[in-house]
Coordinates of C-alpha atoms in Angstrom, one line a residue:
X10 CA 0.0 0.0 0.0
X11 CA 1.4 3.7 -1.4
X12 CA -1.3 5.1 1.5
X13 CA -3.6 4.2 3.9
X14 CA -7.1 6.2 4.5
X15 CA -8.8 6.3 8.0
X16 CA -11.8 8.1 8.3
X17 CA -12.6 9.4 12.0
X18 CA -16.3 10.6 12.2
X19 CA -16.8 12.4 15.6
X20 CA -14.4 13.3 18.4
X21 CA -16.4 10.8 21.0
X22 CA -19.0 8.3 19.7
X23 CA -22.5 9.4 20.4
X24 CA -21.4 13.3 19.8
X25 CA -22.9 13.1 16.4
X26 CA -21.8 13.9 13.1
X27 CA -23.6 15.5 10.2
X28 CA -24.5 12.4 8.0
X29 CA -23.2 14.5 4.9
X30 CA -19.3 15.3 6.4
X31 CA -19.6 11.4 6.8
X32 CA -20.6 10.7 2.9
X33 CA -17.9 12.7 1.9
X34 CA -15.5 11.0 3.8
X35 CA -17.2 7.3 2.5
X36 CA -16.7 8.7 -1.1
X37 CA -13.0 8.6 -0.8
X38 CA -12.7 4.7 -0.2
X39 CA -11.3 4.5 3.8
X40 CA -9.3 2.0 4.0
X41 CA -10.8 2.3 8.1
X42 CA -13.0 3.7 10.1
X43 CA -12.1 4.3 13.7
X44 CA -13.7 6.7 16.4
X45 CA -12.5 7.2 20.0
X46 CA -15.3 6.5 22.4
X47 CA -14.2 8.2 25.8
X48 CA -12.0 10.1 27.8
X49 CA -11.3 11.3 31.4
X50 CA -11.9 14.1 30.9
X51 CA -15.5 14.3 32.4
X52 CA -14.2 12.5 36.2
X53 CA -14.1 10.0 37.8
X54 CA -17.8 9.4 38.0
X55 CA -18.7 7.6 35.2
X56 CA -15.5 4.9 35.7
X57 CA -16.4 4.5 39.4
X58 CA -19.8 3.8 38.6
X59 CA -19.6 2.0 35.4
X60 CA -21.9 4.3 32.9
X61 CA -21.5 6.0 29.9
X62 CA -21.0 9.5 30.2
X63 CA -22.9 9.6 26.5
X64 CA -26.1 8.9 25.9
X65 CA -27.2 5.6 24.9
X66 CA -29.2 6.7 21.6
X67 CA -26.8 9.0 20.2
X68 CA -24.1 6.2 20.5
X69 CA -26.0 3.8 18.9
X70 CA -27.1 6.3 15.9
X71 CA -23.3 7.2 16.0
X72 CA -22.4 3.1 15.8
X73 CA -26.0 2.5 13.1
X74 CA -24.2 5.0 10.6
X75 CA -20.7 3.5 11.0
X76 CA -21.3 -0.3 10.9
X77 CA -23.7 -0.1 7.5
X78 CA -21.1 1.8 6.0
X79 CA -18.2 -0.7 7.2
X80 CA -20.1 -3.5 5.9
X81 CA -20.7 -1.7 2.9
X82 CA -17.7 -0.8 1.9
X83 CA -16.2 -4.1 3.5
X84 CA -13.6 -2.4 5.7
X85 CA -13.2 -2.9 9.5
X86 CA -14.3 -0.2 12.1
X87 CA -12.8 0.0 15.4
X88 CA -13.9 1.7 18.8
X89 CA -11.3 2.4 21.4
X90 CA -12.4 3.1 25.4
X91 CA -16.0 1.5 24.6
X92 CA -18.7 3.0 26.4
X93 CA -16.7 6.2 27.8
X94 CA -14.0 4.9 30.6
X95 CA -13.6 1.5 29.0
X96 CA -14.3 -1.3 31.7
X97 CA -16.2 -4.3 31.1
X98 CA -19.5 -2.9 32.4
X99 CA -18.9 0.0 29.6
X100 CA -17.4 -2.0 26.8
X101 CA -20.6 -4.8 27.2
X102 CA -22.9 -1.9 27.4
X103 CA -21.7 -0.9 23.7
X104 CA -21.6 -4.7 22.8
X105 CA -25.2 -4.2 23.3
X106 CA -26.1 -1.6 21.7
X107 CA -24.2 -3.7 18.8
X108 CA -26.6 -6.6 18.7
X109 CA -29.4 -4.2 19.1
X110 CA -28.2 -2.4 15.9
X111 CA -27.5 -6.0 14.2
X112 CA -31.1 -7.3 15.1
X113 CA -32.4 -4.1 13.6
X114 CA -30.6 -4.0 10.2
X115 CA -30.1 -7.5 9.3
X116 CA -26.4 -7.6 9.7
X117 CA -23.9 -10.1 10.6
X118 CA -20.5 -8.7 12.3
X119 CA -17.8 -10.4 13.1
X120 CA -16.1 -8.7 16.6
X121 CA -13.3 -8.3 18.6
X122 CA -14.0 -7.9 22.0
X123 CA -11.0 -6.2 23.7
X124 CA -11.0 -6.1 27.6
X125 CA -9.0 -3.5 29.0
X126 CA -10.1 -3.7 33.3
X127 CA -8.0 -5.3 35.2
X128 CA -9.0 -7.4 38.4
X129 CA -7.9 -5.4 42.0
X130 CA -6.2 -8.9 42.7
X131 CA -3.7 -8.9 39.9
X132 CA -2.8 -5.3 40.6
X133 CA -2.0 -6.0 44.1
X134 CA 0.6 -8.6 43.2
X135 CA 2.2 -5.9 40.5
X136 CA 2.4 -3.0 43.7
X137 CA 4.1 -5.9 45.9
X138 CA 6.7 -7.0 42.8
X139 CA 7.3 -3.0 42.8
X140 CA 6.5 -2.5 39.0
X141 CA 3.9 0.2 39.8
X142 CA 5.1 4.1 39.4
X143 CA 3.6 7.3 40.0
X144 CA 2.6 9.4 36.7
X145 CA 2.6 13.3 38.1
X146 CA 0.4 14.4 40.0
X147 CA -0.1 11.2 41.8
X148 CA 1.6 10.3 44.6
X149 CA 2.9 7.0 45.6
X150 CA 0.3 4.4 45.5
X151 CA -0.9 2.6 48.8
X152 CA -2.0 -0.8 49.2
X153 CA -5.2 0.9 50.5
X154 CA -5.4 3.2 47.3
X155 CA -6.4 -0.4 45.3
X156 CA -8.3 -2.2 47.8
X157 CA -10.7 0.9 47.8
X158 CA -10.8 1.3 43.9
X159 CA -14.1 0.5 42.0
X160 CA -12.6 -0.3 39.1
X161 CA -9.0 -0.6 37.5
X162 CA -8.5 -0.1 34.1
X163 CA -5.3 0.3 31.6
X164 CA -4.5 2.2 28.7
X165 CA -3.7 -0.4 25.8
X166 CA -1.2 0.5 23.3
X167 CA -1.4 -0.5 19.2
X168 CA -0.4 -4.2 20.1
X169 CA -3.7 -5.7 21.1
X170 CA -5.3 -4.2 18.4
X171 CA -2.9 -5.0 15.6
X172 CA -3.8 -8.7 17.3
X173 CA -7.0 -8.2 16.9
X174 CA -7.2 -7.1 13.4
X175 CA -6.0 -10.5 12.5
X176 CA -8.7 -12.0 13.0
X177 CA -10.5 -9.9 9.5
X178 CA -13.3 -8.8 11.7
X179 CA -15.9 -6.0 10.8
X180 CA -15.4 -4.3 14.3
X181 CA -13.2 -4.4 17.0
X182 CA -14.6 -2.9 20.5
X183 CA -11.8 -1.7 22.5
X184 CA -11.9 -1.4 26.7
X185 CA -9.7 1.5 27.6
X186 CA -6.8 2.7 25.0
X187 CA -4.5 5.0 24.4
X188 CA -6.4 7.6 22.2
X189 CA -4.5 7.6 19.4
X190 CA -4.3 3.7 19.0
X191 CA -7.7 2.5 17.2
X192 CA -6.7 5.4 14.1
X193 CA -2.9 4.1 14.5
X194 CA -3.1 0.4 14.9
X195 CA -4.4 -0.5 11.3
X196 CA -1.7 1.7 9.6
X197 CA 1.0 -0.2 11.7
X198 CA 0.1 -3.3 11.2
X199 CA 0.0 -2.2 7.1
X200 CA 3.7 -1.3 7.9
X201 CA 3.3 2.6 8.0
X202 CA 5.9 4.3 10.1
X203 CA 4.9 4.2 13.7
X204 CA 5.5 8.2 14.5
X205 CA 3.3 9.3 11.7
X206 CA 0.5 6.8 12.6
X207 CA 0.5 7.6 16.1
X208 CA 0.8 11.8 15.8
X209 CA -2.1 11.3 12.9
X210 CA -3.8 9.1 15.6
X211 CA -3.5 11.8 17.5
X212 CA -5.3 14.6 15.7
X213 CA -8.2 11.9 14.0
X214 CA -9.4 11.2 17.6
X215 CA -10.8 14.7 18.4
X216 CA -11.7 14.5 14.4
X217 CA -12.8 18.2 13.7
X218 CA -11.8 20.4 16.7
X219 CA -8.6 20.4 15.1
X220 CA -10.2 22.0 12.0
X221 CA -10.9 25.6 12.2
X222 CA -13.7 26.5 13.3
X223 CA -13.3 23.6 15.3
X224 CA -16.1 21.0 16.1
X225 CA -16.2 17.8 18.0
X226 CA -19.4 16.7 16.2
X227 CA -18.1 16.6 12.3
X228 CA -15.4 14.3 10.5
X229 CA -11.9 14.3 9.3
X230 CA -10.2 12.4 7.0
X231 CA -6.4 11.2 7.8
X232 CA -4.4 9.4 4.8
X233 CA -1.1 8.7 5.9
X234 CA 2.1 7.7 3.3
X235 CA 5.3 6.4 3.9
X236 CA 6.8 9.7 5.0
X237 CA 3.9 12.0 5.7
X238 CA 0.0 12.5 6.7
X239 CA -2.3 14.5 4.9
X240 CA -5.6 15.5 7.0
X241 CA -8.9 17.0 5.7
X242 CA -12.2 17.9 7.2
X243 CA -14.7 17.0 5.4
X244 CA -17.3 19.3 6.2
X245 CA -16.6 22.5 3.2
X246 CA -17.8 24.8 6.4
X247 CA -14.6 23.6 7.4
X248 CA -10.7 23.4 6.9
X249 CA -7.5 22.3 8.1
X250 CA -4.8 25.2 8.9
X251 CA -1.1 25.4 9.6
X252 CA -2.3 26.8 12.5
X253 CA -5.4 24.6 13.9
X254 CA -3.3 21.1 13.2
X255 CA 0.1 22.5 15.0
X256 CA -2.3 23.6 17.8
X257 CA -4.4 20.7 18.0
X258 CA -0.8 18.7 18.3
X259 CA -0.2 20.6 21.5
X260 CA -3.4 19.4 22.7
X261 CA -3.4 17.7 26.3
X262 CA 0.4 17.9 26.1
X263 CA 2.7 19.2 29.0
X264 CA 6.5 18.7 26.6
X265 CA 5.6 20.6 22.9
X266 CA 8.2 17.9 21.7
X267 CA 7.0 15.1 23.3
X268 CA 4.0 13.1 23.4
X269 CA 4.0 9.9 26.3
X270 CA 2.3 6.9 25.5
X271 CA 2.3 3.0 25.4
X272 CA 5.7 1.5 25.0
X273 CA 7.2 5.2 24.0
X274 CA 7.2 8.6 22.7
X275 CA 6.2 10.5 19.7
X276 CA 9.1 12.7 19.1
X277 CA 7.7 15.9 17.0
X278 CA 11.1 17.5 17.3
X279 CA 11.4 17.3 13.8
X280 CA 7.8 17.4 12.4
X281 CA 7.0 20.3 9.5
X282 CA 3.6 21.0 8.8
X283 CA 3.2 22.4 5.4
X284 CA -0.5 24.0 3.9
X285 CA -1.2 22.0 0.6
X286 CA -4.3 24.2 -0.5
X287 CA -7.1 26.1 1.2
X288 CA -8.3 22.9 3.0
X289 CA -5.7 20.5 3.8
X290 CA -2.4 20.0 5.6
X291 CA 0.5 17.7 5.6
X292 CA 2.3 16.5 8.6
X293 CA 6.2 15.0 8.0
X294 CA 8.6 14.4 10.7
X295 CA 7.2 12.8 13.6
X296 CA 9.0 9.6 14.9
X297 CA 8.2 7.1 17.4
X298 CA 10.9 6.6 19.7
X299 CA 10.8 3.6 22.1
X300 CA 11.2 3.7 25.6
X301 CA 13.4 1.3 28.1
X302 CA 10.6 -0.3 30.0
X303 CA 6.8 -0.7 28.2
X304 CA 4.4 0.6 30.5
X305 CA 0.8 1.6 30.2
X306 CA -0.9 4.1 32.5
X307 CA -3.7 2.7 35.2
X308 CA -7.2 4.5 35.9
X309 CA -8.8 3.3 38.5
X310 CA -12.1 5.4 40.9
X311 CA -13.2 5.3 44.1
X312 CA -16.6 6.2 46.1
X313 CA -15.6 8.8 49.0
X314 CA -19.5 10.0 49.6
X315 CA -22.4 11.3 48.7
X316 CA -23.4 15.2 47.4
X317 CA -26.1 17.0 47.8
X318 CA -26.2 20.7 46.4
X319 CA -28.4 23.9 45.9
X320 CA -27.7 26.1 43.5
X321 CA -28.8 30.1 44.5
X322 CA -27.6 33.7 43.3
X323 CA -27.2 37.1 44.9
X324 CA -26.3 40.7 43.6
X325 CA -26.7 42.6 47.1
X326 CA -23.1 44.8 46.8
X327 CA -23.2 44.6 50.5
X328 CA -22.8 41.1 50.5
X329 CA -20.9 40.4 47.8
X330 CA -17.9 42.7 49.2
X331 CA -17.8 40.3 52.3
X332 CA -18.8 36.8 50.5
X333 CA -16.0 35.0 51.7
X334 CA -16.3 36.3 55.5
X335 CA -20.1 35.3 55.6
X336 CA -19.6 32.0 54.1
X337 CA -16.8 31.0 56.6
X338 CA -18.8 31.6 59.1
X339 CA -21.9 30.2 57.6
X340 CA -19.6 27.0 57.2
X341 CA -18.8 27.2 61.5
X342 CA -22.5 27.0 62.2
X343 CA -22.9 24.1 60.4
X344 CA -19.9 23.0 62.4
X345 CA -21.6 24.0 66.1
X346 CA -25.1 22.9 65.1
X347 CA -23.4 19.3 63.9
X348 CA -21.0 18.7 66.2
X349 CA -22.2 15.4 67.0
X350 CA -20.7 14.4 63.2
X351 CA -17.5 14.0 63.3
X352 CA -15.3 16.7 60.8
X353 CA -14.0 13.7 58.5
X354 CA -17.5 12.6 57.7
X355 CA -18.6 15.6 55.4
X356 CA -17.3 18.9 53.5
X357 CA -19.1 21.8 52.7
X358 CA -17.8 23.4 49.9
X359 CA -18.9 27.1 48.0
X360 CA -18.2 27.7 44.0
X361 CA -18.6 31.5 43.3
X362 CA -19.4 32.4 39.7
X363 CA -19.0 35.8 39.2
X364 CA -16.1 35.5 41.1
X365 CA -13.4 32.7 41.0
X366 CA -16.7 29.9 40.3
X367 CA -13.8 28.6 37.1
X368 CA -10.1 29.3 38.3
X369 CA -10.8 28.7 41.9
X370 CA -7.3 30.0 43.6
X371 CA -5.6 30.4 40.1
X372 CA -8.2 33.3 39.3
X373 CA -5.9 36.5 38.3
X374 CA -8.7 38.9 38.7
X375 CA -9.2 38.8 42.0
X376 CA -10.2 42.5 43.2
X377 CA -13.0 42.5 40.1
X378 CA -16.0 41.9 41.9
X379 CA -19.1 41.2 40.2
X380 CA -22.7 43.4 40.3
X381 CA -23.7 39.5 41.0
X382 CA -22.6 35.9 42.0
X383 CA -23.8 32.5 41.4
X384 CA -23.5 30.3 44.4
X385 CA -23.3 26.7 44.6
X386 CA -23.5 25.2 47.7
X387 CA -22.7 21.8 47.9
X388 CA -21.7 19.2 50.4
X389 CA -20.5 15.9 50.6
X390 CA -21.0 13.3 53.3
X391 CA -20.3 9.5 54.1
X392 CA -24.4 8.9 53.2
X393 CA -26.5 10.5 51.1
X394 CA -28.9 11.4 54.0
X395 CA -26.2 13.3 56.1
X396 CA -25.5 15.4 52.6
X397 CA -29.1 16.6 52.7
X398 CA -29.0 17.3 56.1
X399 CA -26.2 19.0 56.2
X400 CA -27.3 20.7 52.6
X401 CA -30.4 21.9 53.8
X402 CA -29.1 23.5 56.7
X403 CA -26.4 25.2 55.0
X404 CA -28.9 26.4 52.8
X405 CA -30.9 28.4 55.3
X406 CA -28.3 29.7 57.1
X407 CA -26.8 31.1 54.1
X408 CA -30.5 32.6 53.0
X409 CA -30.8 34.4 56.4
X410 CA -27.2 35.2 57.8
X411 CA -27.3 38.9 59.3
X412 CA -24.0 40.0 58.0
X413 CA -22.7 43.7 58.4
X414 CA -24.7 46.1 56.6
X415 CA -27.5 44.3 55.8
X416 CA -30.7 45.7 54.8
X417 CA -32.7 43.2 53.0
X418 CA -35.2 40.8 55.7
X419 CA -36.8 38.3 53.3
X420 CA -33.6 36.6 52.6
X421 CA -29.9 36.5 50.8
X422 CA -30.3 34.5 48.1
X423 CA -32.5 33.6 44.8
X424 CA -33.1 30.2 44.9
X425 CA -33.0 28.9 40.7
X426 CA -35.1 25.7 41.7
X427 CA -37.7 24.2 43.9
X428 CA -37.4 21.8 45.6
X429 CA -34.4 24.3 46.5
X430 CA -31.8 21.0 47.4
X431 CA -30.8 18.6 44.7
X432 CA -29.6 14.9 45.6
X433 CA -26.8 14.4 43.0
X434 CA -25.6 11.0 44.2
X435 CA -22.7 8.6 44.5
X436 CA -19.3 11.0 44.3
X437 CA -16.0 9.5 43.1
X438 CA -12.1 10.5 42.6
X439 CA -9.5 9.3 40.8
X440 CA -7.6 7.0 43.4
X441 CA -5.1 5.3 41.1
X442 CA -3.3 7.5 38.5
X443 CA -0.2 5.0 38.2
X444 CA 2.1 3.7 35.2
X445 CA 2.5 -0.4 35.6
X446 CA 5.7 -1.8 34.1
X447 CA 4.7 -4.7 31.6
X448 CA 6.7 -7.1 30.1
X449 CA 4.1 -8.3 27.6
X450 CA 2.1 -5.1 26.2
X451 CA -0.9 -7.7 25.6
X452 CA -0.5 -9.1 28.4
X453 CA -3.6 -7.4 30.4
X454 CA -5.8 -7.6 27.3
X455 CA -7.7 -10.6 26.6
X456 CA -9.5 -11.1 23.1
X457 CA -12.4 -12.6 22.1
X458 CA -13.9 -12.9 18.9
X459 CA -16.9 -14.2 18.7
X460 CA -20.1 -13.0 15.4
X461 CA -22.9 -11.3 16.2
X462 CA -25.9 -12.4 13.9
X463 CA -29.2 -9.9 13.2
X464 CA -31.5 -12.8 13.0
X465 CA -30.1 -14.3 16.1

């Protein structure tokens, strides 16, 4: 093969894509079609839990469009982190939606099934045999760290998936991977140069935020050659820049020259970009570079409570000049009043928007107040029952404190909703944020390929 054509349709599946981009992209004979299906970028929630941080429906429109047009054209299509974090509760929630789709259109697939969680057991036995590293910010990892995690998952690298694509299926369905690896792993295996495949991997999985103007809901085309990659949206609302393609290559990274993943790194030390017309751009220079040890990067979640919040605005000037005073000391009447709790059991915590409700502590603009703030008051407890409590309470204090100045006696506070306190549920973090050491880099990824009939 001279080239190899991979068509990415969306940045995540079930963000949608206009069926026309998608047409256009089918009219220049993909050689694949291969979508990223999550991230972590939206927390630890949806990992902890085991859902889908997008909607069933929209995945399996995303999925219809994609598996007629694989079958069609009688080219594979791959999905990498199935079902948004990639466990097996995700990845068999897409397999679902699968033989849903196969029942509904007549068609017989034959899959690839690629786990990607790893059992708490088998981790244990890596952190005792020492082969289990801190990526930054975490900090060491603690025996106690994996007992408490939910789930465990690991970013797979090419290597499964090149395995997989052995097997001349019509779909492989990934568990958790390495972004870049569903658009990559097909133009390794075809012998394409593993820097180029895995940079180009690395714009095709946001697909068109890297065109300008950018959109995660709208395709690209990648068609990589021995010593380049060309990309193209494929929407004519839409183009590829010098600019938006170098940007987009910065993406997520912390090293301009350096992109981490699997087994190595993409060196871009070298890489040129280089404006062929008004639409596209090609990408040379980009090497893959191996590293010493092959590791691949652990996710893993854990419950630490329960949140209840309320959600309430103010624009008295009196009490937005004092707003962090009055909610200190909203926060130690909560303390005197549930003294009986112990401290470690719940947190009450204020965002202030209008004032630092994005940046937090980072916010530069410190002495700007607003004319008004948004207030969300929300606080998290060992049970879902002691958030409300503790919500509620917060809640009225804040609507009646008699701060300085005060003139107004109704109350503080606009209150957006009623019922005024909202149960938001189960709250997770990220507990394990950790590189294992592997010998094998399929060693954690178990195949199966089995068919999935429609009249079955």
């Amino acid at each position: 093969m001279e080239e190899i054509k991979v068509l990415s349709p969306t940045a995540i599946l079930g963000y949608g894509f206009p069926v026309e981009s998608f047409e256009r992209g089918l009219d220049q004979h993909p050689d694949v079609i291969a979508v990223d299906a999550g991230s972590t970028d939206p927390g630890p929630y949806y990992l902890g839990a085991g859902v889908s941080f997008t909607d069933r429906e929209a995945v399996k429109r995303d999925l219809k469009l994609m598996l007629k047009a694989g079958k069609k054209l009688k080219i594979p299509v791959l999905v990498g982190t199935a079902g948004g974090s990639g466990a097996n509760e995700h990845l068999y929630w897409a397999e679902d939606i699968i033989k849903e789709i196969a029942r509904e259109e007549s068609l017989e697939l034959k899959v690839a099934v690629i786990e990607a969680q790893i059992p708490k057991e088998k981790i244990l036995k890596e952190f005792e045999k020492g082969k289990i590293e801190p990526l930054a910010p975490a900090g060491e990892l603690s025996r106690e760290d994996i007992e408490e995690t939910t789930r465990i998952v690991a970013q797979m690298g090419v290597e499964p998936i090149i395995d997989a694509l052995e097997n001349d299926v019509d779909l492989v369905l990934a568990g958790r991977a390495f972004d870049p690896t569903v658009f990559a792993a097909p133009c390794i295996k075809a012998g394409f140069p593993k820097g180029l495949a895995l940079h180009m991997g690395k714009i095709l999985e946001c697909a068109s935020i890297a065109a300008t103007p950018g959109s995660g809901s709208d395709c690209m085309m990648g068609t990589l050659r021995r010593d380049c990659f060309i990309l193209e949206a494929l929407n004519p609302k839409r183009k590829c820049t010098v600019t938006s393609i170098a940007a987009h290559t910065l993406y997520e990274k912390d090293d301009p020259y350096r992109l981490h993943g699997p087994g190595g790194i993409i060196s871009l030390e070298e890489t040129e970009f280089t404006q062929i017309d008004e639409r596209r751009v090609k990408v040379s220079g980009s090497k893959f570079i191996p590293s010493d040890e092959y590791t691949i990067k652990l996710e893993g979640a854990k419950k630490t409570g329960y949140r209840t919040i309320s959600i309430a605005g103010t624009r008295d000037p009196i009490m937005i000049n004092q707003i962090d005073d009055i909610l200190e000391a909203v926060k130690d009447m909560a303390k005197n009043n549930f003294s009986n709790i112990k401290s470690d059991d719940y947190q009450i915590l204020f965002a202030l928007y209008g004032k630092d409700g994005v940046m937090g502590k980072l916010e530069p603009l410190k002495d700007e107040p607003s004319h008004e703030l948004g207030i969300i008051i929300e606080v998290v407890a060992k049970t879902q029952e002691m958030a409300n409590t503790i919500c509620s309470f917060t809640r009225s204090s804040l609507l009646h404190y008699g701060y300085p100045g005060r003139i107004a006696t109704a109350g503080n506070l606009a209150l957006r909703y009623s019922p005024s306190d909202i149960e938001a549920g189960e709250v997770y973090e990220f507990s394990i944020y950790h590189l294992l050491k592997v010998d094998d880099p399929k060693e954690y990824f178990p195949i199966t390929v089995k068919t999935i009939k429609g009249s079955e």
